[in-house]
mmCIF file of C-alpha atoms in Angstrom:
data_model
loop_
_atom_site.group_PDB
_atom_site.id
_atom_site.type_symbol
_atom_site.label_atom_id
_atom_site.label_comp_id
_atom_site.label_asym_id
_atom_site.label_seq_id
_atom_site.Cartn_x
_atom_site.Cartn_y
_atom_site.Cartn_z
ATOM 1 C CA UNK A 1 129.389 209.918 251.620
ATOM 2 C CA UNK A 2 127.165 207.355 251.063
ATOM 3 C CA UNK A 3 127.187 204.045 253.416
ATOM 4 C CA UNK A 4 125.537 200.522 252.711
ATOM 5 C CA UNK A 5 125.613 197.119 251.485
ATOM 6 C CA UNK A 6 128.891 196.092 249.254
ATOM 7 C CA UNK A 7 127.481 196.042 245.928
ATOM 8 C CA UNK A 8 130.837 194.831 243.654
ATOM 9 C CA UNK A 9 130.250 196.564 240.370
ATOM 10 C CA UNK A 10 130.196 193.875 238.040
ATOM 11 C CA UNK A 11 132.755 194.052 234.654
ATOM 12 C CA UNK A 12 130.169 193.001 231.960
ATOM 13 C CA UNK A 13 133.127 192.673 229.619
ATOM 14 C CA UNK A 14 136.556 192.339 231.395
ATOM 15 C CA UNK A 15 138.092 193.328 234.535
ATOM 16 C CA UNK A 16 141.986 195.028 235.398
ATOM 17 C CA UNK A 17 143.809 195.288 238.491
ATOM 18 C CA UNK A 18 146.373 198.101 238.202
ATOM 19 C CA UNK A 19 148.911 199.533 240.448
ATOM 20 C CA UNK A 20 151.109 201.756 238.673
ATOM 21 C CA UNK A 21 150.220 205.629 238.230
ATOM 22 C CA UNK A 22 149.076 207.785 235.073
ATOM 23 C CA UNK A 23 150.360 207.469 231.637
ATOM 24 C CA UNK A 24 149.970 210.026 228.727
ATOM 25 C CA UNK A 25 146.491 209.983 227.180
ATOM 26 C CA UNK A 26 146.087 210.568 223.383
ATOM 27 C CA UNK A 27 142.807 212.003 222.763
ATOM 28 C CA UNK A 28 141.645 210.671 219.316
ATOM 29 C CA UNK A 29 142.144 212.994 215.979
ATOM 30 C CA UNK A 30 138.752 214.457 214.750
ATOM 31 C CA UNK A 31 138.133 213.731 211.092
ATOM 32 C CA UNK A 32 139.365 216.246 208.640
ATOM 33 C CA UNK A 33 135.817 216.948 206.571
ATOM 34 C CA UNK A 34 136.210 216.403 202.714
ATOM 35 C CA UNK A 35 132.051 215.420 202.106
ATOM 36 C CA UNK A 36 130.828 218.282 204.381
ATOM 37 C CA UNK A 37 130.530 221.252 202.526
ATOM 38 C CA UNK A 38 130.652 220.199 199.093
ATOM 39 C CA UNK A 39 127.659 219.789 196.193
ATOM 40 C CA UNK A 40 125.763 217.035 197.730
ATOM 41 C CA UNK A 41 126.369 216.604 202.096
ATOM 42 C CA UNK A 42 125.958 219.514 204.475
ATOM 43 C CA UNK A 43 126.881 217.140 207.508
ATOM 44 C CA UNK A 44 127.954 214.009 208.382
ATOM 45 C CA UNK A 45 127.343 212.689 211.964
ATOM 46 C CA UNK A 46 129.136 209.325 213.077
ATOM 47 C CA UNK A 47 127.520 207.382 215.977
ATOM 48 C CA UNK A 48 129.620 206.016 218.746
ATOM 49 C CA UNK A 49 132.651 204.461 216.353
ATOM 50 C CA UNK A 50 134.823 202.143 218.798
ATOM 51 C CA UNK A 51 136.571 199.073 218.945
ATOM 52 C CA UNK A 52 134.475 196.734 221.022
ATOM 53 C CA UNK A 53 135.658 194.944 223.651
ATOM 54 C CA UNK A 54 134.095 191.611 223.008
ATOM 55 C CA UNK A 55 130.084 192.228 220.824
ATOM 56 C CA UNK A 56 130.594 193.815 217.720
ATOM 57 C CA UNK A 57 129.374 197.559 217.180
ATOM 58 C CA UNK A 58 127.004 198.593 214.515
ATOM 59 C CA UNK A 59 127.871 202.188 214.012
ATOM 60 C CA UNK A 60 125.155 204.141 212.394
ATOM 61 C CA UNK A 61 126.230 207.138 209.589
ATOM 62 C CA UNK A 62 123.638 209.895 209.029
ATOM 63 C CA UNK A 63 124.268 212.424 206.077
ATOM 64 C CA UNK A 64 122.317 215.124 205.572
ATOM 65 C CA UNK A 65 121.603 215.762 201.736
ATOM 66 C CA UNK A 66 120.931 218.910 199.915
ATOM 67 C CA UNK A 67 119.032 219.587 196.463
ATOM 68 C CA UNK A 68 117.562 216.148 196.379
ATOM 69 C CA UNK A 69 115.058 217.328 193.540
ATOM 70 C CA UNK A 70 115.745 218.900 190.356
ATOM 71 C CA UNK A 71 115.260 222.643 189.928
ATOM 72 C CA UNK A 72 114.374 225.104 187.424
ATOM 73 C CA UNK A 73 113.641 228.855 187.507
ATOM 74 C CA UNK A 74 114.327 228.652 191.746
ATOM 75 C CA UNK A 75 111.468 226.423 192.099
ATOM 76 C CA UNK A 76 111.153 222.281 192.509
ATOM 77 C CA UNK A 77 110.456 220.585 189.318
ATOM 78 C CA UNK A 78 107.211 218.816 188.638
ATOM 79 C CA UNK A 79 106.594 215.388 187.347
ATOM 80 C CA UNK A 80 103.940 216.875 185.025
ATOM 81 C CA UNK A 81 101.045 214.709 182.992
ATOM 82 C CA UNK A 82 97.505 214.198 184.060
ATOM 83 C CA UNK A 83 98.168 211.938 186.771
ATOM 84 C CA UNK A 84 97.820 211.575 190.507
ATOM 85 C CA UNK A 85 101.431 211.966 190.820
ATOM 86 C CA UNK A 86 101.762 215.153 188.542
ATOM 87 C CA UNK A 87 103.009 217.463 191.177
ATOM 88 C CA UNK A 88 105.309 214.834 192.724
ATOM 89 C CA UNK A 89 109.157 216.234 193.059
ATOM 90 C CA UNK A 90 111.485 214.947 190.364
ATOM 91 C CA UNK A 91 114.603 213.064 191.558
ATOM 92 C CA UNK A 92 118.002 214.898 190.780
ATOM 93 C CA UNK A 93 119.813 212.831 194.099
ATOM 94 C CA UNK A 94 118.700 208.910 192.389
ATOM 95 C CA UNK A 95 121.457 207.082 194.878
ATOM 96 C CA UNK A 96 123.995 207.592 197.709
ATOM 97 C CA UNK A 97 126.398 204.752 197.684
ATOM 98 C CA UNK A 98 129.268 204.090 200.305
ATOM 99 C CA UNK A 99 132.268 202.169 201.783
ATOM 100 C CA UNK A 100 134.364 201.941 204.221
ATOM 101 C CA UNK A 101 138.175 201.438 204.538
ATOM 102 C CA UNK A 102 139.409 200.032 207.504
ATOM 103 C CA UNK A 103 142.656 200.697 209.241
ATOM 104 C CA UNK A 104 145.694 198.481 207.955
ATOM 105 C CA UNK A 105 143.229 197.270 205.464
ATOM 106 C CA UNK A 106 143.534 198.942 201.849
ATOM 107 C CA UNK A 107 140.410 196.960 200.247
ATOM 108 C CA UNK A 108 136.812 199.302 201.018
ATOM 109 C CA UNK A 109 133.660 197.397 202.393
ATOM 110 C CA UNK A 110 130.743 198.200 200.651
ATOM 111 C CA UNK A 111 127.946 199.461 202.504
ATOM 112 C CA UNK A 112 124.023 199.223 201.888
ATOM 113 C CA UNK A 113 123.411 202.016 200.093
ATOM 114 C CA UNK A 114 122.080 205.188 201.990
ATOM 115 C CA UNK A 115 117.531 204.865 201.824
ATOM 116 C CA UNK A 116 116.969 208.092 199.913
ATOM 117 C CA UNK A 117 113.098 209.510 200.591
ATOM 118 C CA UNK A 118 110.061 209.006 198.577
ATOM 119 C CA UNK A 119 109.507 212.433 196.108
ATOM 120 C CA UNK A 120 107.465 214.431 198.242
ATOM 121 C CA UNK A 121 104.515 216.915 196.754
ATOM 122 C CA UNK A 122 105.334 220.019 195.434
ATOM 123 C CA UNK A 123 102.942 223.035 195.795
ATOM 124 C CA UNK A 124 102.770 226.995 195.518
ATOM 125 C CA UNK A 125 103.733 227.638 199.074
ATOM 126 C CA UNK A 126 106.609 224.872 199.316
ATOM 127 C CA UNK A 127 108.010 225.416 195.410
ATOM 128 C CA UNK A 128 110.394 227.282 196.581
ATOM 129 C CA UNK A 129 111.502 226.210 200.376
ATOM 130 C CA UNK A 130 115.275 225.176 200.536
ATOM 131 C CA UNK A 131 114.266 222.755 203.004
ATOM 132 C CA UNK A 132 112.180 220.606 201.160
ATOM 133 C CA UNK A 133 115.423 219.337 199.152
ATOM 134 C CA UNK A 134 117.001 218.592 202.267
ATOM 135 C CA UNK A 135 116.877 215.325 204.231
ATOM 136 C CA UNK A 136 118.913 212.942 206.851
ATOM 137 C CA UNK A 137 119.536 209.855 205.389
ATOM 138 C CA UNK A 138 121.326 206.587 206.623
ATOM 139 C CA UNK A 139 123.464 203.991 206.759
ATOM 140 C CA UNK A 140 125.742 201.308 208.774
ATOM 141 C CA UNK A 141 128.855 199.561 209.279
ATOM 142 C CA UNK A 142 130.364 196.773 211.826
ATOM 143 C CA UNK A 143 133.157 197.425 213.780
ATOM 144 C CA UNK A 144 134.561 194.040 215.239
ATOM 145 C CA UNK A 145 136.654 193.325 218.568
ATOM 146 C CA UNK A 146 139.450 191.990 215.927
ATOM 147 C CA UNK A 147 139.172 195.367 213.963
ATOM 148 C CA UNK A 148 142.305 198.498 214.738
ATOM 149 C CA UNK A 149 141.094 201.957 215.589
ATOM 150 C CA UNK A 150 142.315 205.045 214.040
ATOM 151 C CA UNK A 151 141.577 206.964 211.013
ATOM 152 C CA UNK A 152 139.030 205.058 208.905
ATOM 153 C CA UNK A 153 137.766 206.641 205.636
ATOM 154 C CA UNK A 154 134.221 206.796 204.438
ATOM 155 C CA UNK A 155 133.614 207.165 200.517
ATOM 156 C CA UNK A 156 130.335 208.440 199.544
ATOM 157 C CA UNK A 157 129.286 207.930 195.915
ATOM 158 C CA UNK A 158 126.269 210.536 194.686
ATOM 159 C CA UNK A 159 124.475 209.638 191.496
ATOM 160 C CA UNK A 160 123.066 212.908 189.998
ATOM 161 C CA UNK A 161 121.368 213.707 186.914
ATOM 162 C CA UNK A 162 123.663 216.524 186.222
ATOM 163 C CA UNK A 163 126.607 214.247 187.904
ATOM 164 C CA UNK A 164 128.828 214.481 191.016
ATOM 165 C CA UNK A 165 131.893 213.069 192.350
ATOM 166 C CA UNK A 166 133.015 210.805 194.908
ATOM 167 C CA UNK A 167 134.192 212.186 198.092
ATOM 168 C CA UNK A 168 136.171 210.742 201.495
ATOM 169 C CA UNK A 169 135.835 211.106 204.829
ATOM 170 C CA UNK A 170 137.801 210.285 207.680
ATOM 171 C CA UNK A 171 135.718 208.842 210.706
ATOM 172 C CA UNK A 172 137.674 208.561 213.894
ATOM 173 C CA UNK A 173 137.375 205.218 215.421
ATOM 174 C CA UNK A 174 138.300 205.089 219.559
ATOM 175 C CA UNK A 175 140.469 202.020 220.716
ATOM 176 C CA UNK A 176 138.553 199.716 222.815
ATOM 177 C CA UNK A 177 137.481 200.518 226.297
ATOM 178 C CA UNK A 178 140.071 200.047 229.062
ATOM 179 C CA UNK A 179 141.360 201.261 232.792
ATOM 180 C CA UNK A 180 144.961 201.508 232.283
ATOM 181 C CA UNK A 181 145.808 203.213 235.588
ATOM 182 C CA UNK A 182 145.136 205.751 238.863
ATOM 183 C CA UNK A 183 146.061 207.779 241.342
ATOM 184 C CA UNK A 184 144.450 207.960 244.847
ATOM 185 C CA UNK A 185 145.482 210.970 246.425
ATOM 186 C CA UNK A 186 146.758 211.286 249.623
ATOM 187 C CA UNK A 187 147.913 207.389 250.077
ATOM 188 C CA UNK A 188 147.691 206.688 252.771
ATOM 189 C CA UNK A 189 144.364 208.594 253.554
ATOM 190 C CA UNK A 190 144.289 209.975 256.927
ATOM 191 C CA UNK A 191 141.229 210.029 259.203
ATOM 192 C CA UNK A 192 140.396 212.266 262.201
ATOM 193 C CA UNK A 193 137.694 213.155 264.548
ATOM 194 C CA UNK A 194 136.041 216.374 264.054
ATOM 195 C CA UNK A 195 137.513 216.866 260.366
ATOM 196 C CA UNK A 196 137.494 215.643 256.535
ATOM 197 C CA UNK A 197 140.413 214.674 254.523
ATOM 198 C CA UNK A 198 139.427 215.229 250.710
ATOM 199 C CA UNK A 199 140.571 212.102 248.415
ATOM 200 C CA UNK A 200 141.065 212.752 244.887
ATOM 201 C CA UNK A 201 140.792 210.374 242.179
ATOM 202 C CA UNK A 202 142.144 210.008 238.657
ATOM 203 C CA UNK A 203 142.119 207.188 236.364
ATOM 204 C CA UNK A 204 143.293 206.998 232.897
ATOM 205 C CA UNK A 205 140.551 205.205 230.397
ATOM 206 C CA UNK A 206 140.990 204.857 226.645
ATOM 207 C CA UNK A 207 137.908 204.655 224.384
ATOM 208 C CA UNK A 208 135.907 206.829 226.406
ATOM 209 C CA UNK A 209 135.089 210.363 225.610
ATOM 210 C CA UNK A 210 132.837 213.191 227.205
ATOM 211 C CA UNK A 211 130.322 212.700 224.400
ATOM 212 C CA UNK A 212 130.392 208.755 224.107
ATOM 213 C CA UNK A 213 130.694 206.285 227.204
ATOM 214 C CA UNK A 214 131.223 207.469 231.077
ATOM 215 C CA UNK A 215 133.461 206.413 233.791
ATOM 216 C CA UNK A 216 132.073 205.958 237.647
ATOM 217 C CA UNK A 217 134.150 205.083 240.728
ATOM 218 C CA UNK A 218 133.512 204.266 244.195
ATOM 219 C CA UNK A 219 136.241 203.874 247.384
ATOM 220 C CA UNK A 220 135.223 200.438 249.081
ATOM 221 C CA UNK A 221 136.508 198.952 252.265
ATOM 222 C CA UNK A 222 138.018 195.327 252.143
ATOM 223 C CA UNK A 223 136.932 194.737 255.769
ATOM 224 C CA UNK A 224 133.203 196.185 255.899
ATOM 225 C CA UNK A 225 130.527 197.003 253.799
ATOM 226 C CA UNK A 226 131.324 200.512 253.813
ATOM 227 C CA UNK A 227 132.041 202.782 250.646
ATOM 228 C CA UNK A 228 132.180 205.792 248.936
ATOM 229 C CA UNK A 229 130.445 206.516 245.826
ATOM 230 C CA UNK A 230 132.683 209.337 243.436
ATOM 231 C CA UNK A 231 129.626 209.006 240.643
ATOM 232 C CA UNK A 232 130.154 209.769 237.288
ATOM 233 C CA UNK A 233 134.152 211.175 236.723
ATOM 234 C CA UNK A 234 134.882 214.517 235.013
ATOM 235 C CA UNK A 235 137.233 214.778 231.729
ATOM 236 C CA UNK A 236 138.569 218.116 230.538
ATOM 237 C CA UNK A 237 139.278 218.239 226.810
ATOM 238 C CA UNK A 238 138.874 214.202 226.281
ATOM 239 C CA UNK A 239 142.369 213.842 227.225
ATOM 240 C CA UNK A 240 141.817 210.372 228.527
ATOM 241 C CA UNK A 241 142.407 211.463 232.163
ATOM 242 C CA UNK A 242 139.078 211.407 234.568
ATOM 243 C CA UNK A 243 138.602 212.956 237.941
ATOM 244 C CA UNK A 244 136.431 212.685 240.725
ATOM 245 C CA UNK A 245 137.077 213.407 245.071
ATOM 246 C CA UNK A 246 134.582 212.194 248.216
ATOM 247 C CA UNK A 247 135.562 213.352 251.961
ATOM 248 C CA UNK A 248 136.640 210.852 254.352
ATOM 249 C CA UNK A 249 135.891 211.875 258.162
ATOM 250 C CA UNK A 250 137.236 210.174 261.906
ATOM 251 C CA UNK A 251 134.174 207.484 261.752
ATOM 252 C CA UNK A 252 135.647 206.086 258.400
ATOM 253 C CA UNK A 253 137.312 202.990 258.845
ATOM 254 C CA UNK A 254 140.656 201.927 258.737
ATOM 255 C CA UNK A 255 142.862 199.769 257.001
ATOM 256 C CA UNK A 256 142.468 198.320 253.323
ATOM 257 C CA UNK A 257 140.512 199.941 250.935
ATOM 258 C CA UNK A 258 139.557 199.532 246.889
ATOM 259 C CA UNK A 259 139.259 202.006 244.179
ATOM 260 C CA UNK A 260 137.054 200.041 241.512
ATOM 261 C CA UNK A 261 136.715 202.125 238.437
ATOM 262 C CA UNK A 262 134.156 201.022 235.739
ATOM 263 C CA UNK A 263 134.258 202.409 232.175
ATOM 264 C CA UNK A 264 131.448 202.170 230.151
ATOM 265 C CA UNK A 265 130.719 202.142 226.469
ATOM 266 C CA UNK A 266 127.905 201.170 224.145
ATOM 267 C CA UNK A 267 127.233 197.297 225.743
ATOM 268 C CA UNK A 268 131.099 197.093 227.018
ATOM 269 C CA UNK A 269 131.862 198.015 231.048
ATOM 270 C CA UNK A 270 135.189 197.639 232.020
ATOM 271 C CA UNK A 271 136.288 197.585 235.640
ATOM 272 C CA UNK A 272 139.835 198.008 237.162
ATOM 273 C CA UNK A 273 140.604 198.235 240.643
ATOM 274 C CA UNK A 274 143.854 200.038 242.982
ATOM 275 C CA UNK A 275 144.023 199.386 246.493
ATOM 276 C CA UNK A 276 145.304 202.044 249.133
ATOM 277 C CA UNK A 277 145.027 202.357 252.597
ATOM 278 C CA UNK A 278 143.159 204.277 255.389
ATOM 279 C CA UNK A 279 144.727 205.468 258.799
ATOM 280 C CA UNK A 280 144.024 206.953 261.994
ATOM 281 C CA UNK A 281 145.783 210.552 262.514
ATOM 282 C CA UNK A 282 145.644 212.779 265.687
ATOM 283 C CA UNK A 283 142.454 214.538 266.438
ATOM 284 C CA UNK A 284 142.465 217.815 265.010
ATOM 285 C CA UNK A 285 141.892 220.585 267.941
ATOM 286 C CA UNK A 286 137.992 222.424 267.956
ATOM 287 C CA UNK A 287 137.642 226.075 267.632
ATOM 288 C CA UNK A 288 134.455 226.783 269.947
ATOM 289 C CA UNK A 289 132.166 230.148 269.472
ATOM 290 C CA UNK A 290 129.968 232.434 271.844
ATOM 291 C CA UNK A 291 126.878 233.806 270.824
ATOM 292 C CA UNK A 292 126.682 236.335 273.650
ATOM 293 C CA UNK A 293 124.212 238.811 274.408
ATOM 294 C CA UNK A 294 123.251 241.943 277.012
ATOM 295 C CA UNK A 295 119.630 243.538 277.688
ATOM 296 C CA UNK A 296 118.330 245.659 278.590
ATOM 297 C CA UNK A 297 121.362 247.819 277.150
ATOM 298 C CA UNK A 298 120.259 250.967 278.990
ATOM 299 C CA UNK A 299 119.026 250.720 282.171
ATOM 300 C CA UNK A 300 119.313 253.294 285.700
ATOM 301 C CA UNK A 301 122.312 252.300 288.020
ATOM 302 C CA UNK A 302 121.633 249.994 290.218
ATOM 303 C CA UNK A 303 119.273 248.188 288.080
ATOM 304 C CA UNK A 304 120.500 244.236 286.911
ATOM 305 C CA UNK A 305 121.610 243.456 283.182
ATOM 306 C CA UNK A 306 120.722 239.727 281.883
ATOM 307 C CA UNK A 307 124.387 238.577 280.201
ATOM 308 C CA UNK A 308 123.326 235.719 278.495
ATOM 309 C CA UNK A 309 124.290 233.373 275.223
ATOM 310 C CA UNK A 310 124.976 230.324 274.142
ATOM 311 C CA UNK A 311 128.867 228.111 273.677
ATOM 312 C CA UNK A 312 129.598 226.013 270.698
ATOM 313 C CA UNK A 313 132.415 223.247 270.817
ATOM 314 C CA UNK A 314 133.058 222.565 267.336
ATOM 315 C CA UNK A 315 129.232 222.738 265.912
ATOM 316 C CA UNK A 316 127.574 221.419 269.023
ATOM 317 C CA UNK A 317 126.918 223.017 272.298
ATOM 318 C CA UNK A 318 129.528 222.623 274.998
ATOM 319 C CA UNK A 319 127.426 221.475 278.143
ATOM 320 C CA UNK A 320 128.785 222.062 281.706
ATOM 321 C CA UNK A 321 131.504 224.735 280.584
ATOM 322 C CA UNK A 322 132.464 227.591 282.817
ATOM 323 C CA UNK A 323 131.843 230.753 281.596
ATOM 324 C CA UNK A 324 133.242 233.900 282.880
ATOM 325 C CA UNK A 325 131.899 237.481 282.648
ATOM 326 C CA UNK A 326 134.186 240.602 282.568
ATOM 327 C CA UNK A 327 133.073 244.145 282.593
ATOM 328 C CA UNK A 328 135.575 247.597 281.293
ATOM 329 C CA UNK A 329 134.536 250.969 282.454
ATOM 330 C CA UNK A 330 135.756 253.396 279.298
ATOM 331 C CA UNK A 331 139.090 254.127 280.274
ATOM 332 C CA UNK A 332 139.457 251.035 282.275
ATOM 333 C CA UNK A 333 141.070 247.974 282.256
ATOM 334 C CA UNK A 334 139.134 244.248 281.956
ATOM 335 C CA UNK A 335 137.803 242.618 285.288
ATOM 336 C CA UNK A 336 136.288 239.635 286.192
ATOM 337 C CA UNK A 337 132.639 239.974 287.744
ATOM 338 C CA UNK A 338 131.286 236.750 287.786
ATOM 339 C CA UNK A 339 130.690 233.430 286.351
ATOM 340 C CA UNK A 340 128.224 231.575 285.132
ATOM 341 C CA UNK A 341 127.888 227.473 283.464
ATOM 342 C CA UNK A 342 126.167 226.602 280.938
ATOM 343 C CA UNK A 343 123.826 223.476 280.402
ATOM 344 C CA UNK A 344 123.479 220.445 278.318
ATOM 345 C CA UNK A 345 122.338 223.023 275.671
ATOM 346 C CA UNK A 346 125.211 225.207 275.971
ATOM 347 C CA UNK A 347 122.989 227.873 277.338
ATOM 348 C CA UNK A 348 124.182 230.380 280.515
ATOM 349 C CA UNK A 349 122.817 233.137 281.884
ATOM 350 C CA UNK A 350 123.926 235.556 284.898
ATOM 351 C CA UNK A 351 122.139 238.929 286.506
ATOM 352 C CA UNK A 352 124.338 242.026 286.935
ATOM 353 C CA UNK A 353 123.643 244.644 289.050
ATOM 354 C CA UNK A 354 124.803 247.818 286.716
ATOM 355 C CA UNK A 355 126.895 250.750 288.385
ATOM 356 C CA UNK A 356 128.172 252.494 285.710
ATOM 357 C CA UNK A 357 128.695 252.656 281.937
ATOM 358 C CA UNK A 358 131.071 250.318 280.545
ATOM 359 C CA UNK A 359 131.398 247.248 278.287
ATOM 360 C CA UNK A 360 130.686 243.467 278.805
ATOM 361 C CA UNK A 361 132.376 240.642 277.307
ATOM 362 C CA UNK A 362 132.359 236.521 278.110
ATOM 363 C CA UNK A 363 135.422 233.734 278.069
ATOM 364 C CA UNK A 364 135.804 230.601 277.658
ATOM 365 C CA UNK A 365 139.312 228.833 278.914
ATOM 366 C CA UNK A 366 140.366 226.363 275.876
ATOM 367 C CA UNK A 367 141.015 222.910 276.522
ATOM 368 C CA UNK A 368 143.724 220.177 274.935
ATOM 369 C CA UNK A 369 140.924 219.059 272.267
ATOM 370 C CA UNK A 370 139.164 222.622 271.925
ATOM 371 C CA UNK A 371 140.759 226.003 271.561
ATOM 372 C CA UNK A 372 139.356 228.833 274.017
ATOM 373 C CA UNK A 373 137.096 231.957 272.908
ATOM 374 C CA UNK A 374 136.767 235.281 273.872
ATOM 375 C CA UNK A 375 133.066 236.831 272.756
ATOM 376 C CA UNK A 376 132.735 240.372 271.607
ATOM 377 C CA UNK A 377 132.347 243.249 273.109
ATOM 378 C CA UNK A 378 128.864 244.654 274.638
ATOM 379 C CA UNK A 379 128.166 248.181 275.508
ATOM 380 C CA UNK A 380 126.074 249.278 278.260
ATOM 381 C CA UNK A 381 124.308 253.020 279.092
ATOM 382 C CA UNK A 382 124.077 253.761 282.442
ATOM 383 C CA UNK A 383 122.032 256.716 283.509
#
């Protein structure tokens, strides 16, 4: 729990106040690969893709090529001549065009084509290296707040000396960021002394995935400038639902609370807030403990025993409590012997004169607000 000045987290981009409970969540469809895997791309990596809330978003493509350089005999060709430039790679890969087709839009957006690198040297240790024909290579697009999200479809073009054909593939554009609802569970939240009630949080977001955006929430008081901060919410298997708990105890207060809920996603942040309330409940009852403890634990008769220990009311010592001391011969029955109290440490202590072998044990009587406790059972040798 975390107390302190009522910092209102601000919605950079748009605010909702909800107070219904959770829809279904669609998670959005991965792309089906059609580039990947072919002649020319060996992977395809799409950066952040979302309808924007309000800026628009400049999503960035990066393909990584293969066999950029022609080949012959398993080795890298070489420009050849009596020049600086003889050993120089020779292109195979000359250009890597694309567009983009938009949802509910049939016409394709060109696209600056993708920057292809400069020919790099080719020598007797590298001639041969797959990895020199390989390279990451980029390009953009604009997604707009006026723009639909769904299945979008990205159409390389390769230009090859020994040709290549065009190729699709689907890019999976989220729908802008929102809070469309929660649940604050219990509601009401109740509150008592000497115990923690666990609240649980879920709110459903759109356009935010594990991998892309995150969604925080804290629990703020209307009257004070209390609050709990949840942090960063968890999502199982982006299905648009994110959870989070904190622990209210008996000095919480009462009354009106928020839930504010910010989603956040490339520049948007989204906030939407759910009240629910915060009552008093009965104190919940104490258990108390002994830490009790006998020495010496052989001794002659007629010789004194030290019974000592310490009493716990929930986890703090319970000053000024009687204590009694019983005593069981084997074979016997349990009798009282004496009685000692304990101080504002919870600490008692009593001398025994020992007669006889037996077993030594303390009590405490249990009160309305604290249940009693019996300690365990000591032996003692008595020669």
């Amino acid at each position: 729990m975390k107390k302190g000045t009522r910092l209102l987290l601000a919605a950079a981009s748009g605010a909702a106040v909800f107070a219904g409970g959770l829809a279904s969540a669609v998670a959005p469809v991965a792309a089906a690969p059609k580039c990947v895997g072919g002649s020319d791309i060996t992977k395809l990596e799409v950066k952040d893709a979302f309808v924007p809330f309000k800026t628009d978003n400049k999503v960035t493509v990066t393909a990584t090529v293969k066999d950029l350089w022609k080949k012959a005999d398993g080795k890298w060709s070489r420009k050849g001549g009596t020049g600086t430039d003889k050993d120089q790679a020779v292109p195979d890969l000359t250009k890597l065009a694309a567009t983009i087709t938009k949802v509910g839009n049939s016409t394709p957006a060109t696209l600056t084509d993708f920057q292809l690198p400069a020919a790099p040297t080719v020598t007797d240790a590298n001639e041969r290296a797959e990895s020199l024909g390989t390279a990451s290579v980029t390009t953009t697009f604009t997604i707009t707040k006026d723009d639909k999200h769904g299945k979008w479809v990205l159409q390389l073009t390769p230009t090859r000396g020994s040709g290549s054909a065009a190729c699709d593939e689907e890019i999976a554009v989220d729908p802008v960021v929102a809070v469309t609802g929660a649940l604050i569970s219990p509601n009401p939240v109740t509150v008592k002394s000497g115990d923690e009630t666990k609240v649980s949080v879920k709110a459903e977001v759109n356009g935010v995935r594990k991998d892309a955006g995150k969604v925080t929430a804290r629990l703020v008081s209307d009257t004070t400038d209390e609050y709990y901060d949840l942090g960063e919410l968890e999502t199982r298997d982006n299905d648009g639902i994110f959870r989070g708990s904190a622990y209210m105890d008996g000095t919480t207060t009462t009354g009106d609370w928020t839930l504010e809920v910010v989603a956040k996603r490339g520049d948007d942040s989204i906030k939407g807030t759910r009240g629910f309330t915060v009552v008093r409940g009965a104190a919940s009852k104490l258990r108390s403990s002994i830490v009790f403890k006998v020495t010496p634990r052989s001794l002659k008769a007629g010789k004194y025993i030290k019974a000592y220990g310490t009493v716990y009311r929930g986890y703090s010592p319970w000053k000024s409590k009687l204590v009694n001391v019983y005593f069981k011969s084997k074979g016997g029955d349990w009798r009282l012997v004496t009685s000692a109290g304990t101080t504002k440490s919870g600490k008692f202590a009593k001398k025994i004169k020992a007669k006889r072998d037996g077993y030594y044990r303390v009590k405490v009587a249990g009160t309305s607000r604290t249940y009693g406790k019996t300690s365990r059972a000591i032996s003692v040798n008595v020669r």
